[in-house]
Each structure stands twice: as C-alpha cells, then as structure tokens.
PDB file of C-alpha atoms in Angstrom:
ATOM      1  CA  MET A   1      85.457  20.875  27.191  1.00  0.00           C
ATOM      2  CA  PRO A   2      87.990  18.752  29.128  1.00  0.00           C
ATOM      3  CA  ARG A   3      87.128  15.187  30.023  1.00  0.00           C
ATOM      4  CA  TYR A   4      88.457  13.360  33.059  1.00  0.00           C
ATOM      5  CA  TYR A   5      88.436   9.837  34.448  1.00  0.00           C
ATOM      6  CA  LEU A   6      88.564   8.939  38.111  1.00  0.00           C
ATOM      7  CA  GLY A   7      89.626   5.538  39.397  1.00  0.00           C
ATOM      8  CA  VAL A   8      89.187   4.103  42.884  1.00  0.00           C
ATOM      9  CA  ASP A   9      90.909   1.115  44.442  1.00  0.00           C
ATOM     10  CA  GLY A  10      88.698   0.660  47.485  1.00  0.00           C
ATOM     11  CA  GLY A  11      90.229  -1.668  50.037  1.00  0.00           C
ATOM     12  CA  GLY A  12      89.222  -2.702  53.499  1.00  0.00           C
ATOM     13  CA  THR A  13      92.180  -0.826  54.980  1.00  0.00           C
ATOM     14  CA  ASN A  14      92.401   2.240  52.767  1.00  0.00           C
ATOM     15  CA  CYS A  15      90.963   3.800  49.633  1.00  0.00           C
ATOM     16  CA  ARG A  16      93.130   5.169  46.826  1.00  0.00           C
ATOM     17  CA  VAL A  17      91.707   7.671  44.341  1.00  0.00           C
ATOM     18  CA  ARG A  18      93.392   8.711  41.082  1.00  0.00           C
ATOM     19  CA  LEU A  19      92.360  11.452  38.651  1.00  0.00           C
ATOM     20  CA  VAL A  20      93.567  11.209  35.036  1.00  0.00           C
ATOM     21  CA  ASP A  21      93.034  13.061  31.773  1.00  0.00           C
ATOM     22  CA  GLU A  22      91.761  11.605  28.495  1.00  0.00           C
ATOM     23  CA  THR A  23      95.164  10.002  27.781  1.00  0.00           C
ATOM     24  CA  LEU A  24      95.096   8.317  31.224  1.00  0.00           C
ATOM     25  CA  THR A  25      97.968  10.518  32.393  1.00  0.00           C
ATOM     26  CA  THR A  26      97.812  10.844  36.174  1.00  0.00           C
ATOM     27  CA  LEU A  27      96.965  14.343  37.385  1.00  0.00           C
ATOM     28  CA  ALA A  28      96.871  13.505  41.097  1.00  0.00           C
ATOM     29  CA  GLU A  29      96.405  10.604  43.509  1.00  0.00           C
ATOM     30  CA  VAL A  30      95.325  10.512  47.164  1.00  0.00           C
ATOM     31  CA  LYS A  31      94.663   7.967  49.886  1.00  0.00           C
ATOM     32  CA  ASN A  32      91.735   7.958  52.299  1.00  0.00           C
ATOM     33  CA  GLY A  33      89.928   5.704  54.801  1.00  0.00           C
ATOM     34  CA  ARG A  34      88.635   2.135  54.604  1.00  0.00           C
ATOM     35  CA  SER A  35      86.147   1.320  51.872  1.00  0.00           C
ATOM     36  CA  ASN A  36      84.818  -2.243  51.997  1.00  0.00           C
ATOM     37  CA  LEU A  37      81.200  -2.292  50.772  1.00  0.00           C
ATOM     38  CA  GLN A  38      80.254  -4.846  53.420  1.00  0.00           C
ATOM     39  CA  ILE A  39      81.249  -2.591  56.326  1.00  0.00           C
ATOM     40  CA  ASP A  40      78.439  -0.496  57.856  1.00  0.00           C
ATOM     41  CA  ASP A  41      76.297  -0.647  54.689  1.00  0.00           C
ATOM     42  CA  GLY A  42      79.002   1.064  52.648  1.00  0.00           C
ATOM     43  CA  GLU A  43      78.902   4.332  54.618  1.00  0.00           C
ATOM     44  CA  PRO A  44      82.660   4.440  55.329  1.00  0.00           C
ATOM     45  CA  ALA A  45      83.303   3.707  51.640  1.00  0.00           C
ATOM     46  CA  PHE A  46      80.985   6.509  50.531  1.00  0.00           C
ATOM     47  CA  LYS A  47      82.750   8.965  52.842  1.00  0.00           C
ATOM     48  CA  ALA A  48      86.221   7.792  51.820  1.00  0.00           C
ATOM     49  CA  ILE A  49      85.503   8.216  48.099  1.00  0.00           C
ATOM     50  CA  SER A  50      83.624  11.506  48.541  1.00  0.00           C
ATOM     51  CA  ASP A  51      86.430  13.003  50.616  1.00  0.00           C
ATOM     52  CA  GLY A  52      89.041  11.474  48.322  1.00  0.00           C
ATOM     53  CA  THR A  53      87.370  13.030  45.278  1.00  0.00           C
ATOM     54  CA  ARG A  54      87.545  16.507  46.784  1.00  0.00           C
ATOM     55  CA  ASP A  55      91.148  15.915  47.824  1.00  0.00           C
ATOM     56  CA  VAL A  56      92.285  14.593  44.447  1.00  0.00           C
ATOM     57  CA  PHE A  57      90.695  17.458  42.500  1.00  0.00           C
ATOM     58  CA  ALA A  58      92.355  19.934  44.867  1.00  0.00           C
ATOM     59  CA  ALA A  59      95.710  18.161  44.526  1.00  0.00           C
ATOM     60  CA  ALA A  60      95.419  18.253  40.718  1.00  0.00           C
ATOM     61  CA  GLY A  61      94.482  21.942  40.719  1.00  0.00           C
ATOM     62  CA  VAL A  62      91.238  21.137  38.911  1.00  0.00           C
ATOM     63  CA  ASP A  63      87.970  22.868  39.828  1.00  0.00           C
ATOM     64  CA  TYR A  64      85.725  20.440  41.722  1.00  0.00           C
ATOM     65  CA  ARG A  65      82.851  21.436  39.431  1.00  0.00           C
ATOM     66  CA  GLU A  66      84.663  19.489  36.696  1.00  0.00           C
ATOM     67  CA  THR A  67      83.290  16.337  38.326  1.00  0.00           C
ATOM     68  CA  ARG A  68      80.354  16.903  35.949  1.00  0.00           C
ATOM     69  CA  ASN A  69      82.818  16.104  33.120  1.00  0.00           C
ATOM     70  CA  THR A  70      84.362  13.155  34.954  1.00  0.00           C
ATOM     71  CA  PHE A  71      83.568   9.462  34.558  1.00  0.00           C
ATOM     72  CA  ALA A  72      84.397   7.235  37.517  1.00  0.00           C
ATOM     73  CA  CYS A  73      85.111   3.571  38.075  1.00  0.00           C
ATOM     74  CA  PHE A  74      85.280   2.084  41.567  1.00  0.00           C
ATOM     75  CA  GLY A  75      86.890  -1.290  42.244  1.00  0.00           C
ATOM     76  CA  MET A  76      85.635  -2.216  45.694  1.00  0.00           C
ATOM     77  CA  ALA A  77      86.532  -4.746  48.340  1.00  0.00           C
ATOM     78  CA  GLY A  78      83.308  -6.460  49.355  1.00  0.00           C
ATOM     79  CA  GLY A  79      81.971  -5.912  45.830  1.00  0.00           C
ATOM     80  CA  ARG A  80      81.347  -9.572  44.998  1.00  0.00           C
ATOM     81  CA  MET A  81      77.582  -9.139  45.544  1.00  0.00           C
ATOM     82  CA  ASP A  82      75.639  -7.596  42.644  1.00  0.00           C
ATOM     83  CA  SER A  83      73.201  -5.890  44.999  1.00  0.00           C
ATOM     84  CA  ALA A  84      75.991  -4.179  46.975  1.00  0.00           C
ATOM     85  CA  ARG A  85      77.527  -2.765  43.780  1.00  0.00           C
ATOM     86  CA  ASP A  86      74.183  -1.574  42.394  1.00  0.00           C
ATOM     87  CA  GLU A  87      73.208   0.144  45.633  1.00  0.00           C
ATOM     88  CA  PHE A  88      76.579   1.864  45.877  1.00  0.00           C
ATOM     89  CA  ALA A  89      76.438   3.090  42.276  1.00  0.00           C
ATOM     90  CA  ALA A  90      72.994   4.605  42.974  1.00  0.00           C
ATOM     91  CA  ARG A  91      74.302   6.930  45.686  1.00  0.00           C
ATOM     92  CA  PRO A  92      74.383  10.704  44.976  1.00  0.00           C
ATOM     93  CA  TRP A  93      77.721  10.940  43.169  1.00  0.00           C
ATOM     94  CA  PRO A  94      78.721  14.182  41.432  1.00  0.00           C
ATOM     95  CA  PHE A  95      80.144  12.468  38.337  1.00  0.00           C
ATOM     96  CA  ALA A  96      78.911  12.283  34.749  1.00  0.00           C
ATOM     97  CA  GLY A  97      78.858   8.512  35.121  1.00  0.00           C
ATOM     98  CA  VAL A  98      79.784   5.866  37.706  1.00  0.00           C
ATOM     99  CA  LYS A  99      80.458   2.152  37.378  1.00  0.00           C
ATOM    100  CA  VAL A 100      81.108   0.012  40.457  1.00  0.00           C
ATOM    101  CA  HIS A 101      83.137  -3.163  40.019  1.00  0.00           C
ATOM    102  CA  ASP A 102      84.422  -5.898  42.279  1.00  0.00           C
ATOM    103  CA  ASP A 103      88.084  -5.363  43.148  1.00  0.00           C
ATOM    104  CA  ILE A 104      89.022  -8.382  41.000  1.00  0.00           C
ATOM    105  CA  ASP A 105      87.851  -6.463  37.910  1.00  0.00           C
ATOM    106  CA  ILE A 106      90.282  -3.590  38.358  1.00  0.00           C
ATOM    107  CA  ALA A 107      93.046  -6.060  39.217  1.00  0.00           C
ATOM    108  CA  HIS A 108      92.305  -7.855  35.926  1.00  0.00           C
ATOM    109  CA  ALA A 109      92.251  -4.661  33.873  1.00  0.00           C
ATOM    110  CA  GLY A 110      95.492  -3.426  35.397  1.00  0.00           C
ATOM    111  CA  ALA A 111      97.346  -6.721  35.221  1.00  0.00           C
ATOM    112  CA  LEU A 112      96.472  -7.310  31.556  1.00  0.00           C
ATOM    113  CA  GLY A 113      96.278  -3.704  30.370  1.00  0.00           C
ATOM    114  CA  GLY A 114      92.554  -4.032  29.692  1.00  0.00           C
ATOM    115  CA  ASN A 115      93.051  -7.059  27.428  1.00  0.00           C
ATOM    116  CA  ASP A 116      91.731 -10.632  27.504  1.00  0.00           C
ATOM    117  CA  GLY A 117      93.185 -13.259  29.806  1.00  0.00           C
ATOM    118  CA  ALA A 118      92.968 -14.475  33.382  1.00  0.00           C
ATOM    119  CA  VAL A 119      94.091 -13.098  36.714  1.00  0.00           C
ATOM    120  CA  ILE A 120      94.287 -14.498  40.214  1.00  0.00           C
ATOM    121  CA  ILE A 121      94.609 -12.411  43.344  1.00  0.00           C
ATOM    122  CA  VAL A 122      96.846 -14.190  45.839  1.00  0.00           C
ATOM    123  CA  GLY A 123      97.186 -11.981  48.892  1.00  0.00           C
ATOM    124  CA  THR A 124      95.537 -12.087  52.306  1.00  0.00           C
ATOM    125  CA  GLY A 125      92.419 -13.135  50.369  1.00  0.00           C
ATOM    126  CA  SER A 126      92.080 -14.631  46.903  1.00  0.00           C
ATOM    127  CA  ALA A 127      89.851 -14.454  43.846  1.00  0.00           C
ATOM    128  CA  ALA A 128      89.993 -15.205  40.149  1.00  0.00           C
ATOM    129  CA  LEU A 129      88.631 -13.780  36.904  1.00  0.00           C
ATOM    130  CA  ALA A 130      89.088 -14.391  33.199  1.00  0.00           C
ATOM    131  CA  ILE A 131      87.741 -12.497  30.231  1.00  0.00           C
ATOM    132  CA  VAL A 132      87.966 -14.441  26.976  1.00  0.00           C
ATOM    133  CA  ASP A 133      86.446 -13.182  23.722  1.00  0.00           C
ATOM    134  CA  GLY A 134      84.391 -10.703  25.712  1.00  0.00           C
ATOM    135  CA  LYS A 135      82.924 -13.356  28.018  1.00  0.00           C
ATOM    136  CA  ARG A 136      83.468 -13.009  31.760  1.00  0.00           C
ATOM    137  CA  HIS A 137      84.388 -16.053  33.891  1.00  0.00           C
ATOM    138  CA  GLN A 138      84.680 -15.487  37.653  1.00  0.00           C
ATOM    139  CA  CYS A 139      85.236 -17.876  40.523  1.00  0.00           C
ATOM    140  CA  GLY A 140      86.381 -17.696  44.124  1.00  0.00           C
ATOM    141  CA  GLY A 141      86.467 -14.534  46.178  1.00  0.00           C
ATOM    142  CA  TRP A 142      83.792 -15.728  48.613  1.00  0.00           C
ATOM    143  CA  GLY A 143      85.660 -14.703  51.734  1.00  0.00           C
ATOM    144  CA  PHE A 144      87.675 -16.318  54.507  1.00  0.00           C
ATOM    145  CA  GLN A 145      84.858 -18.361  56.041  1.00  0.00           C
ATOM    146  CA  ILE A 146      83.800 -20.261  52.918  1.00  0.00           C
ATOM    147  CA  GLY A 147      86.394 -19.518  50.240  1.00  0.00           C
ATOM    148  CA  ASP A 148      89.651 -17.665  49.633  1.00  0.00           C
ATOM    149  CA  GLN A 149      91.559 -20.761  48.555  1.00  0.00           C
ATOM    150  CA  MET A 150      95.062 -19.741  47.405  1.00  0.00           C
ATOM    151  CA  SER A 151      95.178 -16.963  50.012  1.00  0.00           C
ATOM    152  CA  GLY A 152      97.792 -16.235  52.633  1.00  0.00           C
ATOM    153  CA  ALA A 153      95.036 -16.256  55.256  1.00  0.00           C
ATOM    154  CA  ILE A 154      93.876 -19.787  54.408  1.00  0.00           C
ATOM    155  CA  LEU A 155      97.429 -21.150  54.158  1.00  0.00           C
ATOM    156  CA  GLY A 156      98.330 -19.373  57.392  1.00  0.00           C
ATOM    157  CA  ARG A 157      95.391 -21.026  59.128  1.00  0.00           C
ATOM    158  CA  GLU A 158      96.441 -24.425  57.780  1.00  0.00           C
ATOM    159  CA  LEU A 159      99.975 -23.800  59.010  1.00  0.00           C
ATOM    160  CA  VAL A 160      98.784 -22.877  62.514  1.00  0.00           C
ATOM    161  CA  ARG A 161      96.546 -25.950  62.622  1.00  0.00           C
ATOM    162  CA  TYR A 162      99.442 -28.162  61.575  1.00  0.00           C
ATOM    163  CA  ALA A 163     101.775 -26.557  64.135  1.00  0.00           C
ATOM    164  CA  VAL A 164      99.252 -27.261  66.906  1.00  0.00           C
ATOM    165  CA  GLU A 165      99.019 -30.907  65.795  1.00  0.00           C
ATOM    166  CA  ALA A 166     102.820 -31.113  65.745  1.00  0.00           C
ATOM    167  CA  GLN A 167     102.932 -29.722  69.274  1.00  0.00           C
ATOM    168  CA  ASP A 168     100.492 -32.480  70.291  1.00  0.00           C
ATOM    169  CA  GLY A 169     102.748 -35.080  68.641  1.00  0.00           C
ATOM    170  CA  LEU A 170     100.209 -36.081  65.995  1.00  0.00           C
ATOM    171  CA  VAL A 171     102.364 -35.069  63.012  1.00  0.00           C
ATOM    172  CA  PRO A 172     106.108 -34.437  62.524  1.00  0.00           C
ATOM    173  CA  ALA A 173     107.385 -31.129  63.887  1.00  0.00           C
ATOM    174  CA  SER A 174     109.960 -28.911  62.214  1.00  0.00           C
ATOM    175  CA  PRO A 175     111.743 -25.613  62.879  1.00  0.00           C
ATOM    176  CA  LEU A 176     108.788 -23.894  61.170  1.00  0.00           C
ATOM    177  CA  THR A 177     106.144 -25.418  63.445  1.00  0.00           C
ATOM    178  CA  GLU A 178     108.248 -24.568  66.485  1.00  0.00           C
ATOM    179  CA  ALA A 179     108.621 -20.978  65.241  1.00  0.00           C
ATOM    180  CA  VAL A 180     104.847 -20.670  64.728  1.00  0.00           C
ATOM    181  CA  ILE A 181     104.078 -21.879  68.252  1.00  0.00           C
ATOM    182  CA  ALA A 182     106.719 -19.554  69.675  1.00  0.00           C
ATOM    183  CA  ALA A 183     105.324 -16.587  67.727  1.00  0.00           C
ATOM    184  CA  LEU A 184     101.805 -17.215  69.063  1.00  0.00           C
ATOM    185  CA  GLY A 185     102.618 -17.601  72.714  1.00  0.00           C
ATOM    186  CA  GLY A 186     104.809 -20.650  73.239  1.00  0.00           C
ATOM    187  CA  ASP A 187     102.331 -23.505  73.668  1.00  0.00           C
ATOM    188  CA  ASN A 188      98.963 -24.735  72.424  1.00  0.00           C
ATOM    189  CA  GLN A 189      97.086 -23.146  75.304  1.00  0.00           C
ATOM    190  CA  ALA A 190      98.430 -19.744  74.229  1.00  0.00           C
ATOM    191  CA  VAL A 191      97.714 -20.441  70.563  1.00  0.00           C
ATOM    192  CA  MET A 192      94.111 -21.334  71.397  1.00  0.00           C
ATOM    193  CA  THR A 193      93.723 -18.111  73.371  1.00  0.00           C
ATOM    194  CA  TRP A 194      95.215 -16.200  70.423  1.00  0.00           C
ATOM    195  CA  SER A 195      92.916 -17.888  67.896  1.00  0.00           C
ATOM    196  CA  PHE A 196      89.779 -16.783  69.723  1.00  0.00           C
ATOM    197  CA  GLY A 197      91.117 -13.279  70.234  1.00  0.00           C
ATOM    198  CA  ALA A 198      90.460 -13.756  73.949  1.00  0.00           C
ATOM    199  CA  ASP A 199      93.218 -11.277  74.797  1.00  0.00           C
ATOM    200  CA  LYS A 200      91.321  -8.511  72.958  1.00  0.00           C
ATOM    201  CA  ASP A 201      88.325  -8.462  75.343  1.00  0.00           C
ATOM    202  CA  VAL A 202      85.897  -8.350  72.397  1.00  0.00           C
ATOM    203  CA  ARG A 203      82.213  -9.087  72.932  1.00  0.00           C
ATOM    204  CA  ILE A 204      79.233  -9.470  70.608  1.00  0.00           C
ATOM    205  CA  ILE A 205      76.366  -7.142  71.572  1.00  0.00           C
ATOM    206  CA  GLY A 206      72.966  -7.551  69.913  1.00  0.00           C
ATOM    207  CA  ASN A 207      70.812  -4.714  68.598  1.00  0.00           C
ATOM    208  CA  ASP A 208      68.715  -4.993  71.722  1.00  0.00           C
ATOM    209  CA  GLY A 209      71.768  -4.463  73.910  1.00  0.00           C
ATOM    210  CA  SER A 210      72.005  -8.075  75.071  1.00  0.00           C
ATOM    211  CA  GLU A 211      75.389  -9.751  75.101  1.00  0.00           C
ATOM    212  CA  GLY A 212      76.198 -12.818  73.064  1.00  0.00           C
ATOM    213  CA  HIS A 213      74.781 -14.386  69.934  1.00  0.00           C
ATOM    214  CA  GLY A 214      74.283 -18.129  69.620  1.00  0.00           C
ATOM    215  CA  ASP A 215      75.341 -18.445  65.991  1.00  0.00           C
ATOM    216  CA  LEU A 216      78.287 -16.021  65.924  1.00  0.00           C
ATOM    217  CA  LEU A 217      81.836 -16.527  67.132  1.00  0.00           C
ATOM    218  CA  VAL A 218      84.621 -14.015  67.673  1.00  0.00           C
ATOM    219  CA  GLY A 219      87.991 -15.083  66.261  1.00  0.00           C
ATOM    220  CA  ARG A 220      91.114 -13.819  64.575  1.00  0.00           C
ATOM    221  CA  ALA A 221      90.730 -11.908  61.324  1.00  0.00           C
ATOM    222  CA  PRO A 222      92.105 -13.347  58.063  1.00  0.00           C
ATOM    223  CA  ALA A 223      95.006 -10.872  58.030  1.00  0.00           C
ATOM    224  CA  GLU A 224      96.199 -12.264  61.380  1.00  0.00           C
ATOM    225  CA  PHE A 225      96.646 -15.701  59.800  1.00  0.00           C
ATOM    226  CA  GLY A 226      98.154 -14.120  56.689  1.00  0.00           C
ATOM    227  CA  ARG A 227     100.948 -12.720  58.839  1.00  0.00           C
ATOM    228  CA  MET A 228     102.331 -16.247  59.070  1.00  0.00           C
ATOM    229  CA  MET A 229     103.431 -16.099  55.417  1.00  0.00           C
ATOM    230  CA  PRO A 230     106.826 -14.379  55.890  1.00  0.00           C
ATOM    231  CA  LEU A 231     107.704 -17.043  58.464  1.00  0.00           C
ATOM    232  CA  LEU A 232     106.655 -19.784  56.053  1.00  0.00           C
ATOM    233  CA  ILE A 233     108.625 -18.286  53.153  1.00  0.00           C
ATOM    234  CA  ASP A 234     111.764 -17.860  55.279  1.00  0.00           C
ATOM    235  CA  HIS A 235     111.637 -21.514  56.283  1.00  0.00           C
ATOM    236  CA  LEU A 236     110.797 -22.614  52.749  1.00  0.00           C
ATOM    237  CA  ASP A 237     114.018 -20.966  51.595  1.00  0.00           C
ATOM    238  CA  GLN A 238     115.827 -22.982  54.268  1.00  0.00           C
ATOM    239  CA  GLY A 239     114.348 -26.262  53.023  1.00  0.00           C
ATOM    240  CA  ASP A 240     111.988 -26.855  55.944  1.00  0.00           C
ATOM    241  CA  PRO A 241     109.873 -29.977  55.199  1.00  0.00           C
ATOM    242  CA  VAL A 242     106.650 -28.572  56.651  1.00  0.00           C
ATOM    243  CA  ALA A 243     107.101 -25.370  54.657  1.00  0.00           C
ATOM    244  CA  ARG A 244     107.416 -27.490  51.501  1.00  0.00           C
ATOM    245  CA  GLN A 245     104.296 -29.433  52.513  1.00  0.00           C
ATOM    246  CA  MET A 246     102.346 -26.202  52.996  1.00  0.00           C
ATOM    247  CA  MET A 247     103.527 -24.898  49.641  1.00  0.00           C
ATOM    248  CA  ASP A 248     102.326 -28.116  48.002  1.00  0.00           C
ATOM    249  CA  VAL A 249      98.887 -27.334  49.461  1.00  0.00           C
ATOM    250  CA  GLN A 250      99.088 -23.834  47.992  1.00  0.00           C
ATOM    251  CA  LEU A 251     100.164 -25.037  44.561  1.00  0.00           C
ATOM    252  CA  GLY A 252      97.366 -27.604  44.593  1.00  0.00           C
ATOM    253  CA  TYR A 253      94.858 -24.791  44.986  1.00  0.00           C
ATOM    254  CA  VAL A 254      96.468 -22.835  42.150  1.00  0.00           C
ATOM    255  CA  ASP A 255      96.437 -25.964  39.941  1.00  0.00           C
ATOM    256  CA  ARG A 256      92.661 -26.060  40.266  1.00  0.00           C
ATOM    257  CA  TYR A 257      92.315 -22.500  38.981  1.00  0.00           C
ATOM    258  CA  VAL A 258      94.814 -23.037  36.169  1.00  0.00           C
ATOM    259  CA  ARG A 259      92.805 -26.013  34.906  1.00  0.00           C
ATOM    260  CA  TRP A 260      89.570 -24.026  35.184  1.00  0.00           C
ATOM    261  CA  PHE A 261      90.969 -21.125  33.167  1.00  0.00           C
ATOM    262  CA  GLN A 262      92.632 -23.288  30.524  1.00  0.00           C
ATOM    263  CA  ALA A 263      89.318 -25.093  29.990  1.00  0.00           C
ATOM    264  CA  ARG A 264      87.889 -21.656  29.144  1.00  0.00           C
ATOM    265  CA  ASN A 265      90.691 -20.915  26.648  1.00  0.00           C
ATOM    266  CA  ALA A 266      92.519 -18.283  28.667  1.00  0.00           C
ATOM    267  CA  HIS A 267      96.013 -17.868  27.188  1.00  0.00           C
ATOM    268  CA  VAL A 268      97.670 -16.200  30.172  1.00  0.00           C
ATOM    269  CA  MET A 269      97.109 -15.878  33.932  1.00  0.00           C
ATOM    270  CA  ALA A 270      98.540 -12.855  35.701  1.00  0.00           C
ATOM    271  CA  ILE A 271      99.448 -13.147  39.381  1.00  0.00           C
ATOM    272  CA  VAL A 272      98.388 -10.206  41.562  1.00  0.00           C
ATOM    273  CA  GLY A 273      98.950  -9.754  45.298  1.00  0.00           C
ATOM    274  CA  GLY A 274     101.922  -9.681  47.614  1.00  0.00           C
ATOM    275  CA  PHE A 275     101.931 -13.385  48.454  1.00  0.00           C
ATOM    276  CA  GLY A 276     101.374 -14.398  44.822  1.00  0.00           C
ATOM    277  CA  GLU A 277     104.178 -12.214  43.533  1.00  0.00           C
ATOM    278  CA  ARG A 278     106.472 -13.528  46.273  1.00  0.00           C
ATOM    279  CA  ILE A 279     105.971 -17.132  45.100  1.00  0.00           C
ATOM    280  CA  PHE A 280     105.892 -16.205  41.389  1.00  0.00           C
ATOM    281  CA  PRO A 281     109.196 -18.005  40.634  1.00  0.00           C
ATOM    282  CA  LEU A 282     107.611 -21.251  41.875  1.00  0.00           C
ATOM    283  CA  LEU A 283     104.515 -20.633  39.762  1.00  0.00           C
ATOM    284  CA  GLN A 284     106.636 -19.878  36.701  1.00  0.00           C
ATOM    285  CA  GLN A 285     108.561 -23.133  37.160  1.00  0.00           C
ATOM    286  CA  ARG A 286     105.278 -25.015  37.358  1.00  0.00           C
ATOM    287  CA  TYR A 287     103.231 -23.286  34.650  1.00  0.00           C
ATOM    288  CA  GLY A 288     105.791 -21.688  32.339  1.00  0.00           C
ATOM    289  CA  ASP A 289     104.633 -18.879  30.077  1.00  0.00           C
ATOM    290  CA  PHE A 290     101.013 -19.346  31.118  1.00  0.00           C
ATOM    291  CA  VAL A 291     101.684 -17.157  34.167  1.00  0.00           C
ATOM    292  CA  ALA A 292     102.817 -13.541  34.136  1.00  0.00           C
ATOM    293  CA  LEU A 293     103.410 -10.651  36.480  1.00  0.00           C
ATOM    294  CA  PRO A 294     100.950  -7.725  36.210  1.00  0.00           C
ATOM    295  CA  LEU A 295     101.533  -4.945  33.700  1.00  0.00           C
ATOM    296  CA  TYR A 296      99.987  -2.296  35.966  1.00  0.00           C
ATOM    297  CA  GLU A 297      98.561  -2.022  39.457  1.00  0.00           C
ATOM    298  CA  PRO A 298      94.792  -2.322  40.133  1.00  0.00           C
ATOM    299  CA  LEU A 299      94.356   1.461  40.534  1.00  0.00           C
ATOM    300  CA  HIS A 300      95.494   1.959  36.940  1.00  0.00           C
ATOM    301  CA  GLY A 301      93.070  -0.823  36.021  1.00  0.00           C
ATOM    302  CA  ALA A 302      90.278   1.320  37.487  1.00  0.00           C
ATOM    303  CA  VAL A 303      91.020   4.235  35.168  1.00  0.00           C
ATOM    304  CA  ILE A 304      91.379   1.855  32.216  1.00  0.00           C
ATOM    305  CA  LEU A 305      87.873   0.547  32.959  1.00  0.00           C
ATOM    306  CA  ALA A 306      86.526   4.056  33.457  1.00  0.00           C
ATOM    307  CA  LYS A 307      87.605   4.913  29.944  1.00  0.00           C
ATOM    308  CA  GLN A 308      86.410   1.602  28.486  1.00  0.00           C
ATOM    309  CA  ASN A 309      83.025   1.963  30.192  1.00  0.00           C
ATOM    310  CA  PHE A 310      82.397   5.570  29.186  1.00  0.00           C
ATOM    311  CA  ALA A 311      84.545   6.323  26.137  1.00  0.00           C
ATOM    312  CA  GLN A 312      81.416   6.779  23.985  1.00  0.00           C
ATOM    313  CA  SER A 313      79.387   8.679  26.584  1.00  0.00           C
ATOM    314  CA  PRO A 314      78.800  12.397  26.008  1.00  0.00           C
ATOM    315  CA  THR A 315      79.752  14.855  28.742  1.00  0.00           C
TER     316      THR A 315
END
C-alpha cells in the first residue's frame, strides 16, 4: 500500500502543510490560518492543520482516507514547552502517527538536510539548536519578553530606545535615529504613544468582565519592533555610525551562540530567517566556513523529520 508523509510549518501568522510520497517528492502544498500553540490553547492551530490536511489531500488528488497510511510531523511556533507539544500530539488526528516538534527542529532538519550541526533562527524572534552525535543541545527561543536575543524584534527595540535617548540629547544622534523618530510619529511623545499601542484603543478585560489587570501591560508586538530592520540595514549600507553600533550589538549576541555551539563540537551553524540571511555576508566575514546558508526551508525539514521519525513504523 502507498505510504505518505505530511509536514507542517506552523507559524503564528500562517500554517503551511505539505504532502509528500516515500521519496519526499512533493505531491501538494497549501497554506492555512495561524497556528501558534500558545494561542487559545492551540485551537486555531488544530483547525488550521485539520483544514489544511483536507485541502492538501484534495490538491494532491489523494483520497483523504489515505491519512491512515500517512505519518505527520508538525513544527510549531509556541512549541518550546514540552507540555504544549504533548497535549497537541494527543489530539484526535487521523494519521498513522504524529510527532510534534518545536519550530526550531524543522528549521534545523531543513537547513542541514537532516544531518548533524547547529542552526540559529534570526528573524523577528530567535532560537538555536544543535544536534551533535545524536545529542540535542537547545538554547534561546524563550520569547520577546525574556529572550529572543539575536532577533530583529530585540534589535529593533534597542534601536528605538537609542533613538529616543538621542532625541533627548543623551547620546549622539545620526540620520538613522532621526529616521526612526520620524517613522514613529516625529517626536518622543509620539514614540511613547506608539510603544504602548495607545492609538489602537486596546483594553485588557478579565474573565469576570472587569477592565484592567495589575500585572499585565499592553504594548507593541515583537513584529512591530522588527519592522525597524529594513531602516537599520539601509543606513548600515550608508555607513551610519548608530547602525554600525546596533550591528555590533547583534554580532555580540551571535558570538555568544557561536561559542556555545563550538564548545559542544558543532562543525557548522546554518543561519535561518529573513534578518539572519540578510546579514549573512557579515556573519561569513566574522565566522568563515563555520556559518552556512540553509540547504532547504523548514517545511521540507518537517517532512524529513516525519520520515526519520516513522521510517520503521508499519502502516
């Protein structure tokens, strides 16, 4: 009987689903809704993958009942917590087998073709993983509030903070800091309003219907700070001194991960994510052959892991 593998790249914005045959040849691929495991107890993710599965089987011209001969691997945003992955895997899936991974795992498998080595995700968020001699080493990926060093969101926040200080006259200004202030409203009062999202008229409502919550604060999402990166890169190319200073901060974060991976005998570190790939020439100058661009995208990493996880399982 035929055997299929299904891979999912479940992101906070959208969910991509790919169906492949035993040779990992793509039969069809579809995109569906958001799928972060930390949003609404994973319900949107469950719906996105369920709907995406029906859509991808239809697009491939394969009978949906063949899900019983299909092994699936999900790489999920918000999958850093073991309990979230286990609970999601236990849902009523139609497949012969399901394995839920953190999104860093499928990025690793795709970037290195399923082989040993290290990978860092450098996008709006950041995370890092190495597999060396079968042993897994993971660090970072703890989110914008307490982690995500190396990310565009964290560097964007640092840039906005610096631009506000420059506007106050505490640190030297530059064309970049002036451009940041202009982009966010023209002065520090406007930037402060922007940072709290005050223009969005968002309120926190408790389960009992009361407004407000003493230990929670509404503010701009990580992606909003990450949108500062094109501005930073443009000014970096023009030799802006603050842009160079910000990039030194970024490279300092990457240095920390490089040392951590080299201490664990990783021989290569692939760079995944839009921001990381944009600054790859700088990373290559700094680290030489230790860094590499990814061989494949994370979605292909999901089907690689599906096959690795279930190659010996009977259908």
